Tab-separated table of C-alpha atoms in Angstrom:
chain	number	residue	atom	x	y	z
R	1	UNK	CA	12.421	7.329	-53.759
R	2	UNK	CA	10.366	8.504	-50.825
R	3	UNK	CA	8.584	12.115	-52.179
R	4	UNK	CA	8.891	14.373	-49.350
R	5	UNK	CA	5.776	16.643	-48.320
R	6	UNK	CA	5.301	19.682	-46.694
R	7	UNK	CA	2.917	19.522	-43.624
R	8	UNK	CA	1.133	22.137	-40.938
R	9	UNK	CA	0.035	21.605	-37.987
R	10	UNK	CA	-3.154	22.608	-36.440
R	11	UNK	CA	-5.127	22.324	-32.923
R	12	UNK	CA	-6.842	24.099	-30.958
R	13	UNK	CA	-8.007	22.696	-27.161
R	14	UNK	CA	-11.358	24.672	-26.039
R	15	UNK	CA	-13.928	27.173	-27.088
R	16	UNK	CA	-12.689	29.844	-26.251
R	17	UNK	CA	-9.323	29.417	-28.270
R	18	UNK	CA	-11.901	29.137	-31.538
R	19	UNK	CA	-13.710	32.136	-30.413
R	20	UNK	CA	-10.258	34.112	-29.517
R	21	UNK	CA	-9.572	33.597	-33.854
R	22	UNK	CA	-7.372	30.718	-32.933
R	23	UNK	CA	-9.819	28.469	-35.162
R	24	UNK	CA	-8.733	25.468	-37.418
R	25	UNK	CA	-10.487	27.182	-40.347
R	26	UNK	CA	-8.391	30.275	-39.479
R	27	UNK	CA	-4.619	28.350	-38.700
R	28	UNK	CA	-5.397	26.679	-42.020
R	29	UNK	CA	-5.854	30.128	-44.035
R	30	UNK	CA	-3.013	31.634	-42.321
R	31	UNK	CA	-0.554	28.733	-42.923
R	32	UNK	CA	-2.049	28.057	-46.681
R	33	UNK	CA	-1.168	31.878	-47.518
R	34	UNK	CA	2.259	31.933	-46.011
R	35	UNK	CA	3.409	28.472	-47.960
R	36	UNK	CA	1.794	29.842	-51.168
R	37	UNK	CA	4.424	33.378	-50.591
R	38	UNK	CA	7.488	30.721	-50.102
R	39	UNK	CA	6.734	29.029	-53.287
R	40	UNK	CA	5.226	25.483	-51.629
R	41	UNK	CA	2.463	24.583	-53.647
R	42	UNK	CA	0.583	22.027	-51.528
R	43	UNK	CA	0.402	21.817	-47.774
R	44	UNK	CA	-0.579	18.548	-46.332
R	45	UNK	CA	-2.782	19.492	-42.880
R	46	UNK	CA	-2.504	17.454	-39.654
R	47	UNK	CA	-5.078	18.464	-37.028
R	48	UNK	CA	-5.844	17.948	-33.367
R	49	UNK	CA	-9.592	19.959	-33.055
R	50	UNK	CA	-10.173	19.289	-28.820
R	51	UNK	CA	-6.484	18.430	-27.609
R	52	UNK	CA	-4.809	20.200	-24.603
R	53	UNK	CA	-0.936	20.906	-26.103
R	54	UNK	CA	-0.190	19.502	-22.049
R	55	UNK	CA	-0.492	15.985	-23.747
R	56	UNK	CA	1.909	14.168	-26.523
R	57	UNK	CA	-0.820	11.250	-27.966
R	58	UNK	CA	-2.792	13.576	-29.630
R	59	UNK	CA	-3.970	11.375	-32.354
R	60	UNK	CA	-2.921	13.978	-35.535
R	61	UNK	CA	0.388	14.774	-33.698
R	62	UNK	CA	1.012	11.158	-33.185
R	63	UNK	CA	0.860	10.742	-36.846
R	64	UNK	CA	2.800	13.588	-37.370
R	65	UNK	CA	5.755	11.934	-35.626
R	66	UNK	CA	5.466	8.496	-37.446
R	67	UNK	CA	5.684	10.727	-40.760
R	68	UNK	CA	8.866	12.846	-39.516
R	69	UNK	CA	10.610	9.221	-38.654
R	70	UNK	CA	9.547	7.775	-42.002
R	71	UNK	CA	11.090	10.605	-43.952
R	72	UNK	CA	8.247	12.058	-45.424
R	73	UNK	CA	7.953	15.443	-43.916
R	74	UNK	CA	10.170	18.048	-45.331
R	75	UNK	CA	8.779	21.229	-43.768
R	76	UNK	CA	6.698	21.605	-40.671
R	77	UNK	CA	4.891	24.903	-40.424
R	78	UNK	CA	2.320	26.274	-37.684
R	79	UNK	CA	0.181	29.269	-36.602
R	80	UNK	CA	2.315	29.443	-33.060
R	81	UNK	CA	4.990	27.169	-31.732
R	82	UNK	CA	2.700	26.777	-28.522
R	83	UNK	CA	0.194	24.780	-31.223
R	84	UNK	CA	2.846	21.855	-31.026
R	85	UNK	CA	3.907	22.200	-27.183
R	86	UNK	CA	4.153	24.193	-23.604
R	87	UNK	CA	6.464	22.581	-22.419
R	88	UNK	CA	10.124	23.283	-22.930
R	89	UNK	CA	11.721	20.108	-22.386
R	90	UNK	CA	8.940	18.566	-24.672
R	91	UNK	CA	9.363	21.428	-27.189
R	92	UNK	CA	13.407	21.062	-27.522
R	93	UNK	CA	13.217	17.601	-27.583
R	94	UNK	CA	10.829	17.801	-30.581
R	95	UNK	CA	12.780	19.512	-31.971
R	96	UNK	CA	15.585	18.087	-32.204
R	97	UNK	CA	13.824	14.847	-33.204
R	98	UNK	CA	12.555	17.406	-36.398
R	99	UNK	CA	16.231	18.557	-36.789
R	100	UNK	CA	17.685	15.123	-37.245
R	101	UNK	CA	15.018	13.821	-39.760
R	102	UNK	CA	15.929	16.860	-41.715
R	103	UNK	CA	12.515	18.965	-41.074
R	104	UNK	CA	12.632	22.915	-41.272
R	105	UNK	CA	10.260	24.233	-38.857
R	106	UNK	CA	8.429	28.109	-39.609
R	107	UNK	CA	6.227	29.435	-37.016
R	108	UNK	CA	3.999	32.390	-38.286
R	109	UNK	CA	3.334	34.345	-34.904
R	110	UNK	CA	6.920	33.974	-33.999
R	111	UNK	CA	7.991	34.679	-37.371
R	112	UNK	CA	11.316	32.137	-36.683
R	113	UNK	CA	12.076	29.350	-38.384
R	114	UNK	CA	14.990	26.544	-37.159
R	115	UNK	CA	17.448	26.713	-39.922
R	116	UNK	CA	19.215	29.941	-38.898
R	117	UNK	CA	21.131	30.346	-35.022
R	118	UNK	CA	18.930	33.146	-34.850
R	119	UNK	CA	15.887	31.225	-34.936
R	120	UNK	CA	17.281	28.187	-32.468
R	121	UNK	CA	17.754	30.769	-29.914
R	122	UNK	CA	13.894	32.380	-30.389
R	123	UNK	CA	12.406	28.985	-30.278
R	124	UNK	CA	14.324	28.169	-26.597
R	125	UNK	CA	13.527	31.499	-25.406
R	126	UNK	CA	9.446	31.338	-26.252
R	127	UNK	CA	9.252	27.941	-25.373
R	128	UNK	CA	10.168	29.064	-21.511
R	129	UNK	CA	7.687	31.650	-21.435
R	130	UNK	CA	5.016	29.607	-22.700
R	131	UNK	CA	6.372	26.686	-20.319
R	132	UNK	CA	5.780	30.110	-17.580
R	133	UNK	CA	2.336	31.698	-18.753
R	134	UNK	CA	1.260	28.162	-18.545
R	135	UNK	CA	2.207	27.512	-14.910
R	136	UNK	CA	1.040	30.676	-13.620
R	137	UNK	CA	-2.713	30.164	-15.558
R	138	UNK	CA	-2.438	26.507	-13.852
R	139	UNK	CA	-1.686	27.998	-10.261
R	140	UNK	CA	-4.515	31.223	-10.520
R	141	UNK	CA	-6.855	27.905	-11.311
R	142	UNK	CA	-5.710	26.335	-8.546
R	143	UNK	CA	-5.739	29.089	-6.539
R	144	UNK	CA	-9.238	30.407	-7.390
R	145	UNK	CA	-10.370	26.417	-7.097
R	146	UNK	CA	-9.134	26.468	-2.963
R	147	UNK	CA	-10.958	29.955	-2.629
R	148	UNK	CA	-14.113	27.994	-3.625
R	149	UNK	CA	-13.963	25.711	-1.117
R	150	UNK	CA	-12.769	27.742	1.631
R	151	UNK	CA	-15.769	29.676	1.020
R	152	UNK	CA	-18.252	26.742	1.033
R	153	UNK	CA	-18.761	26.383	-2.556
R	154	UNK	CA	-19.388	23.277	-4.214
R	155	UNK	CA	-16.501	22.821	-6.617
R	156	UNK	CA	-18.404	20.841	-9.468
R	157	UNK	CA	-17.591	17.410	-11.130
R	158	UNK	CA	-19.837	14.091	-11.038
R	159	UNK	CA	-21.593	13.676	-7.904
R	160	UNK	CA	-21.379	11.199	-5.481
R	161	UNK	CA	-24.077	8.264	-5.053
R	162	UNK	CA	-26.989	10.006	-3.407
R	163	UNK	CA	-26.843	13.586	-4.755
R	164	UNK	CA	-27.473	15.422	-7.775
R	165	UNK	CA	-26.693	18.437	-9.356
R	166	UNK	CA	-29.432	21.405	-10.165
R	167	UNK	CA	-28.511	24.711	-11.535
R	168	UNK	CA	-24.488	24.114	-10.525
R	169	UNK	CA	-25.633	23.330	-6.865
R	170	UNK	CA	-25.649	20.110	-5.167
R	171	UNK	CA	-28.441	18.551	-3.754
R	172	UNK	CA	-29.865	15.403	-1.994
R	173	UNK	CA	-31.405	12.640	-4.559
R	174	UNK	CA	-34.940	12.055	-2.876
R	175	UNK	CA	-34.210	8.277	-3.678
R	176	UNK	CA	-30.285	7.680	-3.209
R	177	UNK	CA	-29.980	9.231	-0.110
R	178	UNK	CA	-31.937	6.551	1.295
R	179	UNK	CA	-29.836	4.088	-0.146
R	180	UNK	CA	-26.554	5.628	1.562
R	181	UNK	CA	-28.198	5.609	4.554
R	182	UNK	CA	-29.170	1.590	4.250
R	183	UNK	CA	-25.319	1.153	3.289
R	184	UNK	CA	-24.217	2.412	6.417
R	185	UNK	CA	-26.493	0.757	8.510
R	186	UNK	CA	-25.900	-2.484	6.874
R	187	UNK	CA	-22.373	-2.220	7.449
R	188	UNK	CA	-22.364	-1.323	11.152
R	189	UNK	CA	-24.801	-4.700	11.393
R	190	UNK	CA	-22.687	-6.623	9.173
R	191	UNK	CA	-19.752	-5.464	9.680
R	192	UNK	CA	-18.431	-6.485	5.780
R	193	UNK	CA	-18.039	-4.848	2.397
R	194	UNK	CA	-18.706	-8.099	0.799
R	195	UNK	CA	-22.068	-8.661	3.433
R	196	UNK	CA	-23.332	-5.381	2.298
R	197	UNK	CA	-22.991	-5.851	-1.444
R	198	UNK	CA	-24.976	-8.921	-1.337
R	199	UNK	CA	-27.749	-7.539	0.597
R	200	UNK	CA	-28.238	-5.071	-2.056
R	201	UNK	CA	-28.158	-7.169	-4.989
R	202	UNK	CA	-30.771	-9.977	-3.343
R	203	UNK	CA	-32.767	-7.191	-2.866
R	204	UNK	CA	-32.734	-5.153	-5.962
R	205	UNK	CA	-30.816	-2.123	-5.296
R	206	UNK	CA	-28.927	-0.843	-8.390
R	207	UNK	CA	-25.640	2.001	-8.470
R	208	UNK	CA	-26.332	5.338	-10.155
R	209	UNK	CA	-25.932	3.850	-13.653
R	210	UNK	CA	-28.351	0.878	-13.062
R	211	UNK	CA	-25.430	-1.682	-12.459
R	212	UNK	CA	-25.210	-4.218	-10.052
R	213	UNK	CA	-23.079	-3.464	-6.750
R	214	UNK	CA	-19.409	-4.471	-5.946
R	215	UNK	CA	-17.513	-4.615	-2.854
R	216	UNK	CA	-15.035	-1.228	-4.422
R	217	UNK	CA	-18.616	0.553	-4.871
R	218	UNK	CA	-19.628	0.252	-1.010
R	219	UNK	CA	-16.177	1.169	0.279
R	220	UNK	CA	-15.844	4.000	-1.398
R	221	UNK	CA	-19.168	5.305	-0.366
R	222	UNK	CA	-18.512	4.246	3.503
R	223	UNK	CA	-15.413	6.665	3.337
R	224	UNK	CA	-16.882	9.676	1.706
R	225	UNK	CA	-17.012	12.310	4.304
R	226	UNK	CA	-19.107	14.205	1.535
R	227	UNK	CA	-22.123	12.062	3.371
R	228	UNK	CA	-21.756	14.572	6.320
R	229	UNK	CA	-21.696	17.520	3.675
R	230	UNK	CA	-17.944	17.918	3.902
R	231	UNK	CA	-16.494	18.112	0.261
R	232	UNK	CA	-12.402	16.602	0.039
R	233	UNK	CA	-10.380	19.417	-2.239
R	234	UNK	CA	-6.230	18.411	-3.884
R	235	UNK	CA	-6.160	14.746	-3.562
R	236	UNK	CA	-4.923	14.388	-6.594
R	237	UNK	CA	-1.594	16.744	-7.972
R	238	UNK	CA	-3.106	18.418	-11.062
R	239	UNK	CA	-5.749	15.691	-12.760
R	240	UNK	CA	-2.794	13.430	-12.298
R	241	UNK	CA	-3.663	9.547	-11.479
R	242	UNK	CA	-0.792	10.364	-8.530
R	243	UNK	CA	-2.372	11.513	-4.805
R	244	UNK	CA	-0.831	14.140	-3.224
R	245	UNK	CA	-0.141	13.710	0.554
R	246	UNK	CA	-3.158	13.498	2.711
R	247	UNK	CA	-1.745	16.337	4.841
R	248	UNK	CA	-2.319	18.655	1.793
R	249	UNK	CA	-6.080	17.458	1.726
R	250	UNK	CA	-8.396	20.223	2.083
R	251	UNK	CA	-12.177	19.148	4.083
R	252	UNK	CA	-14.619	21.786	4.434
R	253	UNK	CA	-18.619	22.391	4.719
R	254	UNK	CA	-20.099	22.835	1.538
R	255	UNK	CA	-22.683	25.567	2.661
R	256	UNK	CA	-26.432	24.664	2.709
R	257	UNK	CA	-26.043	20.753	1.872
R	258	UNK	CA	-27.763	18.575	4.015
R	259	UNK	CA	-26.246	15.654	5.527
R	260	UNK	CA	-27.344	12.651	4.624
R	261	UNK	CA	-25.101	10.567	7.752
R	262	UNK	CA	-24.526	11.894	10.977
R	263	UNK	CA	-20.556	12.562	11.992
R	264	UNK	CA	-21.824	9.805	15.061
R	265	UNK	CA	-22.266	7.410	12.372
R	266	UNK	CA	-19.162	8.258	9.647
R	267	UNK	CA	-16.776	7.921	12.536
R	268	UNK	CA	-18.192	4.596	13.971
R	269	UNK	CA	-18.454	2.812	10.522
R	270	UNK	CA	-14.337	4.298	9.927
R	271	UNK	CA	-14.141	2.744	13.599
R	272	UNK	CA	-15.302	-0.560	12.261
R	273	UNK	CA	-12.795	-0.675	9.240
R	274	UNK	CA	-9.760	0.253	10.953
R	275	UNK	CA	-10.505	-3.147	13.295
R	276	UNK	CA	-10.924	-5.299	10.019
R	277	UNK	CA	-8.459	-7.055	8.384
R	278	UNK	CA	-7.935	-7.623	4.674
R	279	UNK	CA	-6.281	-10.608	3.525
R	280	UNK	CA	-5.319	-11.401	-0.097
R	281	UNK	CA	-6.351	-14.804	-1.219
R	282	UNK	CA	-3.910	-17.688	-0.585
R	283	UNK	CA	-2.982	-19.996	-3.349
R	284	UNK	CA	-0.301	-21.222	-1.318
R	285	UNK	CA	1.968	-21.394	-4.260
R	286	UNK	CA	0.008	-22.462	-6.987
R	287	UNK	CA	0.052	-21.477	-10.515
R	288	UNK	CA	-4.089	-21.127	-11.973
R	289	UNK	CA	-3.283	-21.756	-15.958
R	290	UNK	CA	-7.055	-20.907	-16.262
R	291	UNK	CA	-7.611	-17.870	-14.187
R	292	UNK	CA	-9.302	-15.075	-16.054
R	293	UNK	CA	-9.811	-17.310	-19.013
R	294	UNK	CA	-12.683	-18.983	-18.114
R	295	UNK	CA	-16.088	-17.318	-17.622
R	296	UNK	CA	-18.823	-18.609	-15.776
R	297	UNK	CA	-22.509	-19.265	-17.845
R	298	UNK	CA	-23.638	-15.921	-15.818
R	299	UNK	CA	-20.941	-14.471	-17.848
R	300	UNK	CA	-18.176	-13.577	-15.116
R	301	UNK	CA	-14.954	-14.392	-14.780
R	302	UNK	CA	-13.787	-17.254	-13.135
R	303	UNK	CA	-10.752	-17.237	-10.362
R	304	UNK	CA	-8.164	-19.963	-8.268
R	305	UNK	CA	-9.722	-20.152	-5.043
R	306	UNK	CA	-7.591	-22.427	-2.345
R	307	UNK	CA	-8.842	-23.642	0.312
R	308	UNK	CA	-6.766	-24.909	3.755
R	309	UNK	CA	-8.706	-28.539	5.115
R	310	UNK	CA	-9.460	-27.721	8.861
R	311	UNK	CA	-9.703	-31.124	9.532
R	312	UNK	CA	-6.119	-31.984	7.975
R	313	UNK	CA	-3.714	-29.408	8.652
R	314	UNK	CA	-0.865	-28.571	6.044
R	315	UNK	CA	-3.537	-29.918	3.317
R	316	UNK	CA	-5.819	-27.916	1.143
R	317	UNK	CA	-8.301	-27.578	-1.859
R	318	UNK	CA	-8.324	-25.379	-4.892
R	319	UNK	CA	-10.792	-24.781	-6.798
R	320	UNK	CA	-11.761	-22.213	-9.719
R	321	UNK	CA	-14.763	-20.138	-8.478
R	322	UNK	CA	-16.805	-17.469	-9.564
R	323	UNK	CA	-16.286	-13.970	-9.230
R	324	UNK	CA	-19.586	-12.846	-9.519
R	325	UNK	CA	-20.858	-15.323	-7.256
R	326	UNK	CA	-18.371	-14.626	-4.534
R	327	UNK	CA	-18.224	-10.523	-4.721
R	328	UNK	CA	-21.529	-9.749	-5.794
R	329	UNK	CA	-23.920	-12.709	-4.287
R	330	UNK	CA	-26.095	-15.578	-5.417
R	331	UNK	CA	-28.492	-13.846	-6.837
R	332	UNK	CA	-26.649	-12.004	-9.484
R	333	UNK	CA	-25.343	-15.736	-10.083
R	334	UNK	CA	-26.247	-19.175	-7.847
R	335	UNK	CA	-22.306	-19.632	-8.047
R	336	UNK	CA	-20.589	-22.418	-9.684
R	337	UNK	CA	-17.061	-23.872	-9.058
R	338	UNK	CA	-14.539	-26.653	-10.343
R	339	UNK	CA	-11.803	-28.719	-9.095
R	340	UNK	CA	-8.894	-27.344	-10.323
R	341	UNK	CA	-7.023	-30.398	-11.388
R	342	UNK	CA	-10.214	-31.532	-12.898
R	343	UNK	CA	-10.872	-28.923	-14.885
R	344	UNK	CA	-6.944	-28.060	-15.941
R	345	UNK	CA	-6.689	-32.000	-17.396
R	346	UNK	CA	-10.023	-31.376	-19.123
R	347	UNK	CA	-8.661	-28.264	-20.880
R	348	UNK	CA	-5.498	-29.525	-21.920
R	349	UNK	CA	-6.895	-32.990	-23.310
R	350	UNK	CA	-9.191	-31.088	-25.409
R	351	UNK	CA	-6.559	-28.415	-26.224
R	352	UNK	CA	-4.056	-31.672	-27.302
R	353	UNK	CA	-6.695	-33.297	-29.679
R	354	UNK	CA	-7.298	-29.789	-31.130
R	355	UNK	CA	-4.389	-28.708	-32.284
R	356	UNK	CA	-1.951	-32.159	-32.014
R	357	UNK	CA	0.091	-31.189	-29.195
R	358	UNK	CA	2.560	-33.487	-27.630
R	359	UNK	CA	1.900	-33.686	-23.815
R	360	UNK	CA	4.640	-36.296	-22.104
R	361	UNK	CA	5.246	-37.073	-18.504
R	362	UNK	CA	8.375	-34.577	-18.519
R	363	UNK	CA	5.897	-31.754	-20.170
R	364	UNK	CA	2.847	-32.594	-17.292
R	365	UNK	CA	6.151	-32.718	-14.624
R	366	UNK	CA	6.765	-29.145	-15.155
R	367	UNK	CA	3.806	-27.987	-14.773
R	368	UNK	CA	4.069	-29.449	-11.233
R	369	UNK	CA	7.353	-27.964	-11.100
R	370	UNK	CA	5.614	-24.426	-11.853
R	371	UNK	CA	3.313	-25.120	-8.560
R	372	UNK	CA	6.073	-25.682	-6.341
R	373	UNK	CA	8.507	-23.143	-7.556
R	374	UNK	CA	5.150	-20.226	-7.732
R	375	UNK	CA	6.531	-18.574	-4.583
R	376	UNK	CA	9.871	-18.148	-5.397
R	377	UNK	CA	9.124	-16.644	-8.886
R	378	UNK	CA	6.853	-14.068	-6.946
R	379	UNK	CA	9.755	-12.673	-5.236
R	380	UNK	CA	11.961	-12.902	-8.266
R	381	UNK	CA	9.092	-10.879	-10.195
R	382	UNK	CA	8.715	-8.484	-7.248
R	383	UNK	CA	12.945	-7.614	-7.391
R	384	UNK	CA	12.725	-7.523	-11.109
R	385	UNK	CA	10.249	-4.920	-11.028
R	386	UNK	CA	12.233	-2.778	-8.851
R	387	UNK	CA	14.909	-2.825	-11.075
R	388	UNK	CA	12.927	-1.880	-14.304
R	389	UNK	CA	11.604	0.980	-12.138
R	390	UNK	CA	15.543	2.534	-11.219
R	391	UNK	CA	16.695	1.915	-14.959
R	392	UNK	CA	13.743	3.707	-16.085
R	393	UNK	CA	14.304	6.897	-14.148
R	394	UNK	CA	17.854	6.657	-15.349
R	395	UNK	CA	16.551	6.578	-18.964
R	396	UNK	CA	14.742	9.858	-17.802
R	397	UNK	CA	17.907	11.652	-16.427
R	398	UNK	CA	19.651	10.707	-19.532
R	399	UNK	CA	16.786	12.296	-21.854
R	400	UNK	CA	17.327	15.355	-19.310
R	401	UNK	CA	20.664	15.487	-19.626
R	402	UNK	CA	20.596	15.059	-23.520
R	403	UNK	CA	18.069	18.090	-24.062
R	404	UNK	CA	20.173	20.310	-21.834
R	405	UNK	CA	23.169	19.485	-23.867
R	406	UNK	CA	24.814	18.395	-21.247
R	407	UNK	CA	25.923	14.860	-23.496
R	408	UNK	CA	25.849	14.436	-27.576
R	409	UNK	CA	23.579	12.052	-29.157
R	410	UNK	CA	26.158	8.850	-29.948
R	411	UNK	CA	26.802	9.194	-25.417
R	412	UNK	CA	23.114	9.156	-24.879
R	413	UNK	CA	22.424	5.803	-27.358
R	414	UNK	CA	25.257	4.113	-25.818
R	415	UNK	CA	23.740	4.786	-22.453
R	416	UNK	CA	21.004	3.782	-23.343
R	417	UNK	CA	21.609	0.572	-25.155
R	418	UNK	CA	23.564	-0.429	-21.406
R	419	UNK	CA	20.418	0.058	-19.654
């Protein structure tokens, strides 16, 4: 018989919580005296000291959760019900989650606890307002953030390649300025990501943190318009990996940085990279059963390279090739490559006297079969991950509809078990 515990949560997320008496020292006082009034002799502590309550895999909370679904919580008490979440939806849904595993829930600001109607209806009516107070401290950010840079103010975080940061202002790095400026200049001679990199390498130019360069490197710094001292403001919707539209970008002059390219020369190398074209490697429908697994002796990764014969049309080569080689130049590694067929029937001999596999002509046929049929899996893959993407945002509705009680718990896990 599982012995059921009584647990607290704790967290705080910055500084200024600690200093506001929101402290982990202080949440743990608070929640030992209040168990010790209700007769529970022991608490068992779960704390998140650094987390943000805006994100769910908070390492303590995560074990939290495991607990509740194992059946070994039996109360759950915290300082504030805003320790656990902000968010409504997130909130209710815990809960409920807490409800079905049996779990009373006391919060000590809010002095409610989820056995009694009383206290459902608190817990759904402070959950919105801290969902609210939370949105409106996220928007004065915001807003104070585009104030900044309408002014002319530099708006912080990591700065680019060839600046530095002194006393919260930016300035140009005497050294990596120069740099930029050879990047450009290459590029408008060479006209190639890939022709730039390799220049640098052969001649001993490293990035920021002393690492070699890569193609990704150079084209991000060719389209930084922070090179003519303009700074770009809300690509991104709120720290999210998702951009917003470019038409809600915001470019302005950050006030007394110095250019380190001229708006002549931004525009011509953006010139140059609209008239390029970028082609993703044919394989012409073969399958690489190596790719990625194999490194080269300079310690990169080797890739299926094919190859059309210009002297043969409708016949080609392939070949596994090295990355490093190919994207960052011969001297970071003098390049080495193998014929694929070569080097697959190598592999697989030694893989067969290894472990006493059983290769036969109808295995080895299809394998071939794989080559020939690569192209029409692609497409296959490409509709089956369209259709993973619509039953997952009907998975979402369903949660949605679920938490608004909308439909009962047995409708939402036969829904779910269709999808």
């Amino acid at each position: 018989m599982t012995i059921r515990i009584d647990a607290a949560y704790c967290r705080t997320s910055t500084e200024i919580q600690r200093e506001k008496g929101h402290s982990i020292p202080r949440q743990k006082a608070l929640l030992s005296e209040d168990a010790k009034k209700n007769g529970c002799k022991k608490l068992t502590f779960y704390v998140d000291d650094g987390y943000s309550s805006a994100h769910s895999e908070r390492p303590a909370f995560v074990k939290l959760r495991k607990d509740i679904e194992a059946g070994k919580i039996r109360s759950l008490r915290a300082y504030s019900y805003d320790r656990l979440f902000r968010s409504l939806m997130d909130l209710l849904l815990f809960m409920k989650f807490a409800q079905e595993h049996k779990v009373e829930f006391i919060s000590l600001k809010e002095k409610f606890d989820t056995t009694t109607p009383y206290g459902k209806f608190q817990l759904q009516s402070l959950g919105a307002a801290g969902e609210f107070e939370r949105s409106i401290v996220v928007q004065r950010v915001r807003d104070a953030m585009y104030h900044k840079v309408r002014k002319g103010d530099f708006c912080g975080g990591q700065p680019a390649f060839g600046y530095m940061i002194k006393k919260k202002k930016i300035y140009q790095h005497p050294d990596e300025s120069k740099v930029v400026v050879i990047i450009y200049d290459k590029f408008i001679e060479l006209r190639s990501f890939r022709g730039v990199v390799h220049w640098l390498n052969d001649h001993g130019y490293r990035t920021k943190r002393g690492q070699t360069w890569a193609s990704a490197t150079v084209k991000r710094i060719l389209g930084n318009p922070i090179y003519m001292g303009i700074q770009t403001y809300g690509k991104r919707k709120g720290g999210a990996k998702t951009y917003a539209p470019e038409s809600e970008w915001m470019y302005e002059k950050i006030r007394g940085l110095e250019p380190i390219i001229s708006k002549e020369t931004f525009e011509k190398v953006q010139a140059i990279i609209k008239t390029r074209t970028f082609k993703k490697p044919d394989r012409r429908g073969r399958v690489y059963l190596l790719s990625g697994l194999i490194r080269c002796e300079c310690g990169g990764k080797m890739a299926g390279y094919t190859h059309p014969d210009k002297r043969k049309p409708g016949r080609s080569y392939s070949y596994y090739k090295c990355h490093n080689h190919i994207s960052k130049g011969a001297t970071i590694c003098p390049g080495n490559s193998f014929v694929k067929d070569s080097l697959e029937d190598l592999v697989l001999r030694e893989v067969k006297a290894r472990v006493d596999l059983r290769f036969d002509e109808k295995d080895k046929a299809s394998v071939v079969q794989l080559n020939d049929d690569a192209a029409s899996n692609r497409n296959r893959m490409q509709t089956l991950e369209k259709n993973v993407q619509k039953l997952t945002s009907r998975k979402q509705k369903l949660l949605g509809l679920y938490s608004e009680g909308v439909i009962d718990k047995k409708d939402l896990k036969e829904a779910i078990v269709k999808i």
